[in-house]
XYZ file of C-alpha atoms in Angstrom:
697
model
C 150.125 57.122 -46.067
C 148.265 53.920 -46.786
C 147.988 51.366 -49.544
C 144.688 51.425 -51.389
C 142.960 48.050 -51.260
C 141.799 46.649 -54.578
C 138.391 46.015 -52.999
C 137.919 49.679 -52.004
C 136.130 50.709 -55.191
C 134.703 53.884 -53.637
C 138.163 55.185 -52.742
C 139.547 54.242 -56.151
C 136.709 56.126 -57.849
C 137.527 59.138 -55.669
C 141.166 59.012 -56.744
C 140.181 58.657 -60.415
C 138.067 61.810 -60.070
C 140.934 63.644 -58.363
C 143.289 62.622 -61.169
C 140.802 63.767 -63.800
C 140.684 67.255 -62.279
C 144.450 67.513 -62.744
C 144.476 65.985 -66.239
C 146.005 69.131 -67.720
C 149.338 68.332 -66.021
C 148.974 64.609 -65.356
C 147.350 63.245 -68.470
C 144.325 60.972 -68.387
C 144.427 57.459 -66.960
C 141.715 54.857 -67.418
C 140.042 53.589 -64.204
C 141.385 50.129 -65.034
C 144.914 51.463 -64.499
C 144.019 52.472 -60.932
C 142.450 49.057 -60.374
C 145.576 47.284 -61.629
C 147.832 49.453 -59.445
C 145.695 48.744 -56.368
C 145.819 44.998 -57.038
C 149.603 45.189 -57.158
C 149.880 47.341 -54.029
C 151.196 50.264 -56.088
C 148.495 52.853 -55.308
C 149.086 54.950 -52.170
C 146.789 57.583 -50.688
C 147.509 60.496 -48.326
C 144.934 61.732 -45.828
C 144.667 64.817 -43.633
C 142.290 64.438 -40.687
C 140.709 61.538 -42.550
C 140.199 63.485 -45.764
C 141.844 62.240 -48.960
C 144.307 64.940 -50.055
C 146.552 63.144 -52.539
C 147.775 59.915 -54.073
C 150.598 58.390 -56.059
C 150.362 55.587 -58.612
C 153.401 53.685 -59.827
C 154.710 50.384 -61.195
C 157.843 48.322 -60.596
C 159.399 47.012 -63.800
C 162.754 45.309 -63.488
C 164.979 46.975 -60.859
C 163.357 50.399 -60.624
C 160.121 52.187 -59.770
C 158.275 54.118 -62.483
C 156.109 56.907 -61.027
C 153.016 57.438 -63.176
C 151.014 59.957 -61.086
C 151.761 62.186 -58.103
C 148.548 64.101 -57.448
C 147.642 66.461 -54.580
C 144.303 68.180 -54.092
C 144.571 71.845 -55.110
C 143.530 73.111 -51.670
C 146.327 71.143 -49.949
C 149.303 71.883 -52.199
C 152.600 73.403 -51.025
C 152.382 71.514 -47.723
C 154.895 68.765 -48.536
C 152.280 66.098 -49.261
C 153.734 65.179 -52.659
C 157.200 64.786 -51.152
C 155.851 62.549 -48.383
C 154.138 60.381 -50.996
C 157.337 60.001 -53.008
C 159.426 59.306 -49.907
C 156.950 56.605 -48.897
C 157.389 54.932 -52.287
C 161.177 55.077 -51.868
C 160.972 53.637 -48.363
C 158.848 50.733 -49.589
C 161.276 49.827 -52.367
C 164.728 50.737 -51.021
C 166.468 47.919 -52.885
C 165.410 49.079 -56.331
C 167.896 51.365 -58.027
C 165.637 54.408 -57.941
C 162.452 56.172 -59.057
C 161.845 57.253 -62.661
C 159.300 59.779 -63.909
C 158.611 61.367 -67.291
C 156.916 64.718 -67.713
C 155.968 66.794 -70.743
C 158.104 69.916 -71.065
C 155.115 72.179 -71.667
C 153.831 71.358 -68.163
C 156.799 73.400 -66.818
C 157.133 71.243 -63.675
C 160.918 70.992 -63.449
C 161.046 72.779 -60.084
C 158.352 70.458 -58.759
C 160.304 67.280 -59.593
C 163.509 68.713 -58.162
C 161.681 69.509 -54.913
C 160.797 65.810 -54.672
C 164.451 64.783 -54.838
C 164.554 63.983 -58.569
C 167.402 64.989 -60.875
C 167.399 65.586 -64.618
C 168.307 62.363 -66.452
C 167.704 63.151 -70.094
C 165.337 64.206 -72.860
C 162.895 62.032 -74.744
C 159.583 62.411 -76.524
C 156.088 61.208 -75.829
C 154.534 58.151 -77.386
C 151.317 59.926 -78.287
C 150.355 61.204 -81.675
C 151.986 64.598 -81.021
C 155.274 63.044 -79.801
C 155.617 65.926 -77.331
C 159.103 66.711 -75.923
C 159.537 65.258 -72.423
C 162.082 65.224 -69.625
C 163.089 62.071 -67.769
C 163.558 62.576 -64.018
C 165.435 60.201 -61.707
C 165.569 59.857 -57.900
C 168.538 57.611 -57.097
C 168.606 55.138 -54.195
C 172.418 55.093 -54.099
C 172.637 51.326 -54.672
C 175.990 50.394 -56.204
C 175.589 49.033 -59.739
C 177.586 48.888 -62.929
C 175.196 50.786 -65.145
C 173.567 54.177 -65.223
C 169.790 54.141 -65.662
C 168.796 54.420 -69.341
C 166.945 57.564 -70.351
C 164.214 55.576 -72.086
C 162.886 52.237 -70.867
C 162.241 50.851 -74.360
C 163.946 52.148 -77.468
C 161.122 51.400 -79.885
C 157.455 50.585 -79.760
C 155.985 47.308 -80.902
C 153.372 47.497 -83.664
C 150.232 45.655 -82.575
C 147.413 45.017 -85.029
C 143.929 44.926 -83.475
C 141.105 42.905 -84.959
C 137.611 44.177 -85.736
C 136.116 43.352 -82.331
C 138.811 45.266 -80.434
C 138.416 48.177 -82.852
C 134.722 48.199 -81.928
C 135.500 47.944 -78.197
C 137.760 50.974 -78.303
C 135.701 53.148 -80.635
C 132.139 52.288 -81.639
C 131.007 50.682 -78.354
C 133.497 51.885 -75.690
C 130.858 52.306 -72.960
C 129.425 48.797 -73.124
C 130.319 46.227 -70.446
C 131.822 43.990 -73.112
C 134.208 46.737 -74.222
C 135.832 47.101 -70.785
C 137.967 44.031 -71.496
C 139.916 45.975 -74.148
C 140.665 49.022 -71.982
C 143.875 47.330 -70.854
C 145.312 48.337 -74.234
C 145.016 51.993 -73.210
C 146.874 51.599 -69.915
C 150.170 53.505 -69.535
C 152.158 50.284 -69.226
C 151.149 49.418 -72.790
C 150.529 52.764 -74.503
C 154.092 53.783 -73.767
C 155.530 50.600 -75.269
C 153.448 49.852 -78.351
C 151.441 51.383 -81.176
C 148.043 50.062 -82.212
C 147.488 49.646 -85.938
C 144.698 48.270 -88.123
C 145.498 45.889 -90.945
C 144.347 46.417 -94.492
C 142.377 43.216 -94.093
C 139.677 45.106 -92.172
C 137.556 45.717 -95.263
C 137.660 42.017 -96.139
C 136.450 41.180 -92.631
C 133.553 43.651 -92.968
C 132.191 42.144 -96.176
C 128.513 41.373 -95.762
C 128.050 43.843 -92.886
C 125.378 46.601 -93.085
C 126.745 49.661 -94.848
C 126.128 51.963 -91.860
C 128.065 49.710 -89.454
C 130.820 49.246 -92.023
C 131.158 53.010 -92.495
C 131.439 53.590 -88.723
C 134.245 51.052 -88.371
C 136.141 52.258 -91.422
C 135.890 55.759 -90.029
C 137.145 54.619 -86.612
C 140.085 52.896 -88.277
C 141.236 56.202 -89.764
C 142.785 57.263 -86.429
C 145.171 54.294 -86.578
C 148.100 53.650 -88.839
C 147.182 51.318 -91.725
C 150.470 49.696 -92.841
C 150.650 49.418 -96.607
C 151.319 45.981 -98.062
C 151.763 44.521 -101.509
C 148.301 43.114 -102.373
C 149.816 40.293 -104.413
C 151.977 39.248 -101.476
C 149.024 39.493 -99.078
C 146.931 37.329 -101.428
C 149.680 34.717 -101.596
C 149.914 34.586 -97.811
C 146.122 34.309 -97.519
C 145.969 31.411 -99.981
C 148.734 29.548 -98.125
C 147.069 30.218 -94.799
C 143.606 29.159 -95.968
C 144.852 25.896 -97.456
C 146.877 25.033 -94.344
C 144.069 25.852 -91.919
C 141.524 23.786 -93.872
C 143.954 20.879 -93.861
C 144.426 20.933 -90.085
C 140.996 22.247 -89.064
C 138.351 20.660 -91.352
C 135.486 22.604 -89.763
C 136.986 25.941 -90.669
C 134.820 28.109 -92.889
C 131.517 27.106 -91.355
C 131.444 30.205 -89.153
C 130.624 33.655 -90.462
C 133.741 35.767 -90.566
C 136.240 32.883 -90.661
C 137.846 33.973 -93.922
C 137.736 37.625 -92.839
C 139.832 36.665 -89.810
C 142.398 35.025 -92.075
C 142.566 38.121 -94.255
C 143.491 40.191 -91.187
C 146.160 37.645 -90.253
C 147.546 37.605 -93.810
C 147.725 41.403 -94.060
C 149.362 41.704 -90.629
C 151.969 39.106 -91.644
C 152.570 40.834 -94.980
C 153.192 44.126 -93.137
C 155.805 42.501 -90.903
C 153.717 43.019 -87.781
C 154.700 40.749 -84.891
C 151.444 40.791 -82.884
C 147.753 40.511 -83.755
C 145.586 41.201 -80.700
C 142.205 39.460 -80.536
C 139.727 38.044 -78.050
C 138.657 35.320 -80.502
C 139.465 32.032 -78.748
C 139.350 30.030 -81.969
C 141.650 32.434 -83.749
C 144.160 32.302 -80.877
C 144.071 28.664 -79.800
C 143.295 26.880 -83.088
C 144.473 29.144 -85.899
C 147.399 30.692 -84.005
C 149.382 27.453 -83.553
C 148.763 26.552 -87.207
C 150.059 29.947 -88.312
C 153.212 29.527 -86.220
C 154.007 26.220 -87.963
C 153.778 27.527 -91.531
C 157.296 27.607 -92.958
C 157.245 31.209 -94.127
C 159.145 33.892 -92.202
C 156.155 36.251 -92.220
C 154.071 33.743 -90.243
C 156.882 32.516 -88.010
C 157.358 36.052 -86.647
C 153.634 36.670 -85.980
C 151.948 35.957 -82.643
C 148.174 35.968 -82.146
C 147.546 37.056 -78.545
C 144.702 38.280 -76.348
C 145.202 41.737 -74.758
C 145.598 40.290 -71.260
C 148.758 38.465 -72.359
C 150.129 41.330 -74.410
C 151.974 42.929 -71.499
C 153.554 39.533 -70.803
C 154.709 39.264 -74.404
C 156.225 42.742 -74.251
C 158.170 41.690 -71.180
C 159.279 38.572 -73.035
C 160.737 40.717 -75.790
C 162.570 43.006 -73.378
C 163.650 40.369 -70.855
C 163.718 37.150 -72.842
C 166.143 35.501 -70.477
C 163.795 35.905 -67.519
C 161.191 33.762 -69.260
C 163.398 30.820 -70.144
C 162.778 27.509 -68.350
C 165.071 27.158 -65.374
C 165.953 24.317 -63.077
C 164.049 24.231 -59.815
C 166.416 23.857 -56.878
C 168.764 21.902 -59.168
C 166.209 19.110 -59.693
C 164.829 17.465 -62.830
C 161.869 19.869 -62.757
C 161.868 23.251 -64.489
C 159.728 26.342 -64.235
C 158.759 28.909 -66.833
C 156.594 32.009 -66.969
C 153.420 31.371 -68.925
C 153.432 33.330 -72.139
C 151.045 34.008 -74.951
C 151.160 30.419 -76.219
C 150.862 28.704 -72.821
C 147.099 28.498 -72.409
C 146.923 24.905 -73.660
C 149.583 23.879 -71.145
C 147.688 25.563 -68.315
C 144.483 23.788 -69.320
C 146.286 20.550 -68.454
C 145.818 21.668 -64.835
C 142.017 21.707 -65.121
C 140.364 20.234 -62.024
C 137.329 18.704 -63.741
C 136.790 16.382 -60.770
C 135.818 19.458 -58.724
C 133.387 20.627 -61.402
C 135.675 23.210 -62.970
C 134.898 24.145 -66.565
C 137.563 25.031 -69.123
C 136.070 28.513 -69.417
C 136.426 29.010 -65.640
C 140.103 28.079 -65.700
C 140.726 30.187 -68.789
C 139.126 33.215 -67.103
C 141.172 32.654 -63.945
C 144.429 32.437 -65.905
C 143.613 35.538 -67.930
C 142.816 37.482 -64.772
C 146.220 36.521 -63.397
C 147.932 37.717 -66.574
C 145.942 40.940 -66.469
C 147.204 41.625 -62.958
C 150.697 41.743 -64.393
C 151.820 38.437 -62.867
C 151.647 35.696 -65.505
C 151.260 32.164 -64.107
C 154.301 29.953 -63.620
C 154.256 26.473 -65.170
C 156.217 23.575 -63.646
C 157.285 20.725 -65.950
C 159.034 17.443 -65.299
C 162.092 16.140 -67.165
C 159.913 15.042 -70.108
C 158.240 18.426 -70.429
C 154.917 17.291 -68.951
C 153.032 19.950 -66.999
C 152.863 18.898 -63.339
C 151.961 22.127 -61.539
C 151.263 25.817 -61.929
C 150.519 28.886 -59.866
C 149.932 32.622 -60.182
C 150.299 35.457 -57.674
C 149.874 39.197 -57.355
C 150.377 41.726 -54.577
C 147.334 43.401 -53.034
C 148.555 45.718 -50.296
C 149.877 43.565 -47.436
C 148.572 40.397 -49.091
C 150.138 38.081 -51.635
C 147.039 36.731 -53.355
C 147.123 33.386 -55.136
C 144.168 33.021 -57.525
C 145.557 29.911 -59.181
C 147.439 26.974 -57.598
C 147.432 23.489 -59.113
C 149.404 20.264 -58.783
C 148.645 17.308 -61.060
C 148.954 13.665 -60.066
C 152.625 12.731 -60.132
C 154.894 10.476 -58.138
C 156.317 13.582 -56.422
C 153.002 15.485 -56.267
C 152.934 15.917 -52.490
C 156.570 17.042 -52.430
C 155.933 19.567 -55.215
C 152.805 20.864 -53.472
C 154.650 21.461 -50.216
C 157.525 23.158 -52.014
C 155.152 25.469 -53.918
C 153.381 26.463 -50.705
C 156.765 27.216 -49.155
C 157.840 29.251 -52.196
C 154.700 31.344 -51.842
C 155.786 32.318 -48.339
C 159.290 33.120 -49.578
C 157.840 35.248 -52.364
C 155.551 37.049 -49.920
C 158.558 37.867 -47.775
C 160.519 39.165 -50.760
C 157.535 41.298 -51.785
C 157.229 42.787 -48.297
C 153.758 41.324 -47.716
C 152.644 39.694 -44.478
C 150.086 37.118 -45.528
C 149.624 34.588 -48.343
C 145.979 34.158 -49.356
C 145.247 31.159 -51.598
C 141.901 31.871 -53.275
C 141.713 29.141 -55.900
C 138.285 27.512 -55.413
C 139.381 24.306 -57.178
C 142.329 23.186 -55.061
C 143.153 19.513 -55.295
C 143.173 17.167 -52.332
C 146.970 16.967 -52.566
C 147.338 20.739 -52.191
C 144.953 20.864 -49.231
C 146.863 18.040 -47.560
C 150.165 19.810 -48.144
C 148.756 23.047 -46.728
C 148.157 21.362 -43.380
C 151.801 20.308 -43.211
C 152.942 23.787 -44.200
C 151.032 25.493 -41.333
C 148.429 27.161 -43.552
C 145.140 28.055 -41.866
C 141.637 27.761 -43.301
C 139.944 31.174 -43.131
C 136.502 30.996 -44.694
C 136.984 29.521 -48.153
C 140.653 30.478 -48.343
C 143.978 29.045 -47.235
C 146.085 31.563 -45.339
C 149.736 31.590 -44.274
C 151.270 34.326 -42.136
C 154.648 35.724 -43.168
C 156.043 37.630 -40.192
C 159.472 38.996 -41.025
C 160.394 39.940 -37.476
C 163.283 38.770 -35.329
C 162.483 40.036 -31.860
C 160.746 39.546 -28.548
C 157.442 37.763 -28.078
C 155.717 41.128 -27.762
C 157.260 42.462 -30.987
C 156.369 39.340 -32.950
C 152.836 39.189 -31.541
C 152.290 42.835 -32.465
C 153.396 42.114 -36.041
C 151.066 39.103 -36.254
C 148.135 41.171 -34.991
C 148.802 43.773 -37.710
C 148.894 41.028 -40.350
C 145.624 39.548 -39.111
C 143.990 42.973 -39.233
C 144.661 43.052 -42.991
C 142.112 40.229 -43.268
C 139.757 41.795 -40.712
C 140.637 39.144 -38.138
C 141.005 39.676 -34.414
C 144.318 40.095 -32.591
C 146.768 37.246 -32.056
C 147.143 35.695 -28.634
C 149.778 37.597 -26.661
C 152.810 35.346 -26.226
C 154.761 35.361 -22.988
C 158.562 35.509 -22.749
C 160.621 32.341 -22.221
C 158.293 30.064 -24.138
C 159.422 26.409 -24.048
C 161.469 25.411 -27.079
C 158.768 23.048 -28.433
C 156.077 25.750 -28.227
C 158.312 28.454 -29.694
C 159.279 26.192 -32.596
C 155.639 25.648 -33.485
C 154.917 29.374 -33.455
C 157.950 29.993 -35.635
C 156.793 27.370 -38.139
C 153.345 28.973 -38.272
C 154.640 32.540 -38.526
C 157.811 31.945 -40.554
C 160.246 33.722 -40.835
C 159.537 35.066 -37.343
C 162.232 34.467 -34.734
C 161.339 34.652 -31.014
C 164.477 35.929 -29.334
C 163.207 35.598 -25.761
C 162.190 31.919 -25.997
C 164.051 28.817 -24.824
C 165.034 27.790 -28.370
C 168.817 27.151 -28.465
C 171.127 28.115 -31.356
C 173.906 25.987 -32.844
C 176.493 26.718 -35.521
C 177.158 23.658 -37.699
C 180.054 23.510 -40.184
C 179.446 21.974 -43.597
C 181.962 21.513 -46.427
C 181.195 22.798 -49.942
C 180.917 19.352 -51.542
C 178.194 18.314 -49.095
C 176.540 21.731 -49.060
C 176.269 21.639 -52.862
C 174.425 18.330 -52.775
C 172.264 19.133 -49.765
C 171.411 22.779 -50.481
C 172.536 23.454 -54.048
C 175.077 25.937 -52.595
C 177.578 26.322 -54.210
C 175.741 25.606 -57.456
C 176.942 22.654 -59.537
C 176.195 21.302 -63.001
C 174.970 17.962 -61.651
C 171.291 17.320 -61.101
C 170.103 16.806 -57.524
C 167.633 14.016 -56.621
C 164.117 15.457 -56.774
C 163.036 14.428 -53.286
C 166.161 16.021 -51.866
C 166.052 19.139 -54.048
C 162.365 19.871 -53.527
C 161.810 18.289 -50.134
C 160.995 20.448 -47.145
C 162.828 18.219 -44.649
C 166.487 17.318 -44.960
C 169.158 15.487 -42.968
C 172.771 16.223 -42.044
C 174.951 13.330 -40.791
C 177.867 13.529 -38.350
C 179.695 11.525 -35.714
C 177.634 9.781 -33.088
C 179.714 11.461 -30.384
C 177.518 13.630 -28.187
C 177.510 17.112 -29.725
C 175.381 18.823 -27.123
C 172.930 19.730 -29.889
C 169.305 19.540 -28.736
C 166.048 19.708 -30.682
C 164.059 21.712 -31.288
C 166.532 24.467 -31.937
C 168.043 26.609 -34.650
C 170.980 25.654 -36.848
C 173.213 28.345 -38.293
C 175.009 26.851 -41.309
C 178.713 27.633 -41.543
C 180.108 26.943 -45.029
C 183.811 26.013 -45.017
C 185.164 27.276 -48.329
C 188.455 25.422 -47.975
C 190.167 22.855 -45.828
C 191.876 25.500 -43.726
C 188.508 26.278 -42.156
C 188.549 22.814 -40.599
C 191.601 23.487 -38.439
C 192.869 26.293 -36.172
C 194.388 29.160 -38.147
C 197.935 30.334 -37.934
C 198.437 34.021 -37.054
C 197.529 36.256 -39.985
C 195.974 33.410 -41.993
C 192.838 34.446 -43.921
C 189.626 32.509 -43.649
C 187.133 32.582 -46.525
C 184.280 30.774 -44.810
C 180.859 32.287 -44.172
C 177.474 31.738 -42.549
C 175.017 31.016 -45.372
C 171.641 30.428 -43.724
C 169.603 28.957 -40.916
C 167.196 26.065 -40.361
C 164.816 24.869 -37.682
C 166.230 21.730 -36.075
C 163.420 19.183 -35.718
C 165.157 16.126 -34.263
C 168.528 14.554 -33.454
C 168.720 10.776 -34.093
C 171.642 8.594 -32.969
C 171.880 5.079 -34.439
C 173.997 2.817 -36.613
C 174.870 4.136 -40.080
C 172.829 1.326 -41.643
C 169.677 2.142 -39.695
C 169.979 5.884 -40.274
C 170.646 5.493 -43.985
C 167.766 3.054 -44.416
C 165.285 5.429 -42.775
C 166.583 8.777 -44.037
C 168.497 8.169 -47.290
C 166.119 10.322 -49.368
C 166.693 13.391 -47.190
C 170.489 13.588 -47.070
C 173.474 13.439 -49.429
C 175.897 11.191 -47.566
C 176.268 7.697 -49.065
C 176.334 4.845 -46.569
C 180.149 4.699 -46.792
C 180.463 8.342 -45.769
C 178.120 7.845 -42.801
C 180.207 4.864 -41.699
C 183.340 7.019 -41.901
C 181.651 9.585 -39.661
C 180.639 7.030 -37.032
C 182.333 7.109 -33.626
C 184.190 4.294 -31.908
C 180.886 2.734 -30.901
C 179.851 2.495 -34.545
C 177.136 5.157 -34.092
C 176.357 8.244 -36.146
C 174.038 11.204 -35.647
C 171.436 12.617 -38.025
C 170.227 16.200 -37.631
C 166.733 16.408 -39.151
C 165.843 19.985 -40.071
C 163.350 22.053 -42.087
C 162.303 25.648 -42.893
C 165.753 26.412 -44.287
C 166.321 29.982 -45.391
C 169.495 31.185 -47.047
C 170.904 34.612 -46.405
C 170.756 37.123 -49.261
C 174.203 38.209 -48.072
C 176.392 35.502 -46.472
C 178.081 36.657 -43.280
C 181.872 36.477 -43.548
C 184.226 35.184 -40.901
C 185.616 38.719 -40.530
C 182.129 40.031 -39.698
C 181.682 37.170 -37.254
C 184.925 38.053 -35.480
C 183.732 41.644 -35.125
C 180.545 40.383 -33.476
C 182.570 38.223 -31.107
C 184.157 41.390 -29.743
C 180.683 42.494 -28.683
C 178.990 39.242 -27.630
C 181.764 36.716 -27.103
C 181.384 33.171 -28.367
C 183.268 30.276 -30.017
C 186.280 31.283 -32.133
C 186.424 27.955 -33.949
C 183.567 26.064 -35.628
C 184.710 22.501 -36.125
C 182.176 20.405 -34.241
C 178.701 21.919 -33.655
C 178.910 24.790 -31.147
C 176.287 26.699 -29.234
C 175.741 30.420 -29.838
C 174.064 32.981 -27.619
C 170.769 34.512 -28.711
C 172.241 38.033 -29.167
C 175.058 36.624 -31.322
C 172.619 34.611 -33.460
C 170.334 37.653 -33.828
C 173.152 39.887 -35.072
C 174.425 37.256 -37.531
C 170.868 36.805 -38.779
C 170.402 40.566 -39.187
C 173.615 40.856 -41.217
C 172.588 37.943 -43.414
C 169.217 39.539 -44.196
C 170.732 42.685 -45.674
C 169.850 42.855 -49.370
C 172.138 45.547 -50.709
C 172.633 43.751 -54.021
C 169.037 42.719 -54.676
C 165.852 44.436 -55.762
C 162.688 44.756 -53.714
């Protein structure tokens, strides 16, 4: 089994043809759907002796996998190929709750789905014109959760009015290059969740057109629902809209079709429709915001959106909470998913100094939305846009077509944090390389990339994400496989027992790789909740953390100046003491609620007076000068552990689990001062912490 690359157009065309031959039991899919699936890494192909014999196409909404196609060449059926394809999908997304599929009852494929490990979940009906009876099939991943999977993903479809140009794209000129932009509306991710309608304002928009062209479009509109509206009410809405638009946009009316556009908006609003889909930039970016401000409920509920952002808006309706601004690392900055009305905010990230045109940025942002991954906007405390980025999965690659950071007092800090987040996201997505492809990167971003161990490969910035804790040979093999995904040669073969300084550099470059046969030492360091909350944001608090501390890539932990035996470079394993009892030896039978919460790369150990340490490092730690003085030893000296590349465990490792590991490996039974751990003990703690039983893939 292999993932189909988005660039392999010949293979995608072959799979489209294979799917078309089985349309009687699969249903038709537009080629654009295959392209979108390949860009997301959700199109897998099976080969036999090099020959393509089958494929599966799916998507990953929320916490499950929705299987759209499982197709096997007729000459190779009944050989277990379909089951292998489905099992491969399950193995790639083990932390999602399961796989969902829907199939028309008249296909009579119940035995087929059961043979693939699916069980009957419930009955539903199709979203097509015939509303055919369908069965919902479910393959469970046995992940504990409080809810059973719903039979239907969305209870009701959203009515979406299309304007005249989209009507033409889909009907009277579907084979023209221009019309391809509207094919996204026919993709299964949208067809199953919405219904296209045409407003009664169409005839108004066609006034002045040649009779033959008008007749063709009116005829094409007959296949769509035409919601009836009260003409008096529609006229009232049009008059209000026209007067308001002329007031705020004096040039309106000079362009042919301007009033026809408003008639379509007025009729859609009168019909209670929530979305009008259009490619008209003026209608979306100039008229749309004016419409939203008119104090009439019909207009307040209507959104004017381009088709590329429609899928984002549907997700907003279903998962509104996921698109609310949220604090970033507990700092003053917040992030939000770009929605239908965010284009103006994203244009604030235009890099005109590099020769970028507004149309170029707009096209780049739309392409990101079309890939199913809307851009993320970062704002400061005053709501000003300071950064933005967009990503999508393409096989083993996390591609970044858009990455911007505006001038700001914390611009370099934000840039480094964003580049680090991209690596974390790549790891969560199961990809092995981050590829930044934005041709208009700012100088700040390029500077930050150097500090974050990104490489320049051609015109792109590349970061390797090697999720392997193992020997030098195992890690090198994983790096070589990642490099092959970009058609690059093999990595240099590392030797065992690399010096700590060399191993640390490789681990920074290949994060989160861990070289278990190097000379890097491991230390467990205890930290109390009040200091952990300020330093890491764990446990979470309601107080805001200083931005440089919250977003910074380097941080500092202070302790007594007494020699701890801790040496840099090395690895710190953070031990969170949940209560004061964790700071003293336990009495027999006493419970301990502490846990290991994550690990960092130790960069340096500095010993000096509290005043000197605080003066140099105050922005990177949470101890006030008084607390550092309290920690000083009899000589008046304190220590500062400077660390970076912190990663927190998806599942903290409890003290009980640690004690079980001690029975195997031995090691310290108290963690008061920093203590050294063996490599096997660290590796097993790390492996336990990486388990993601309660998360989705």
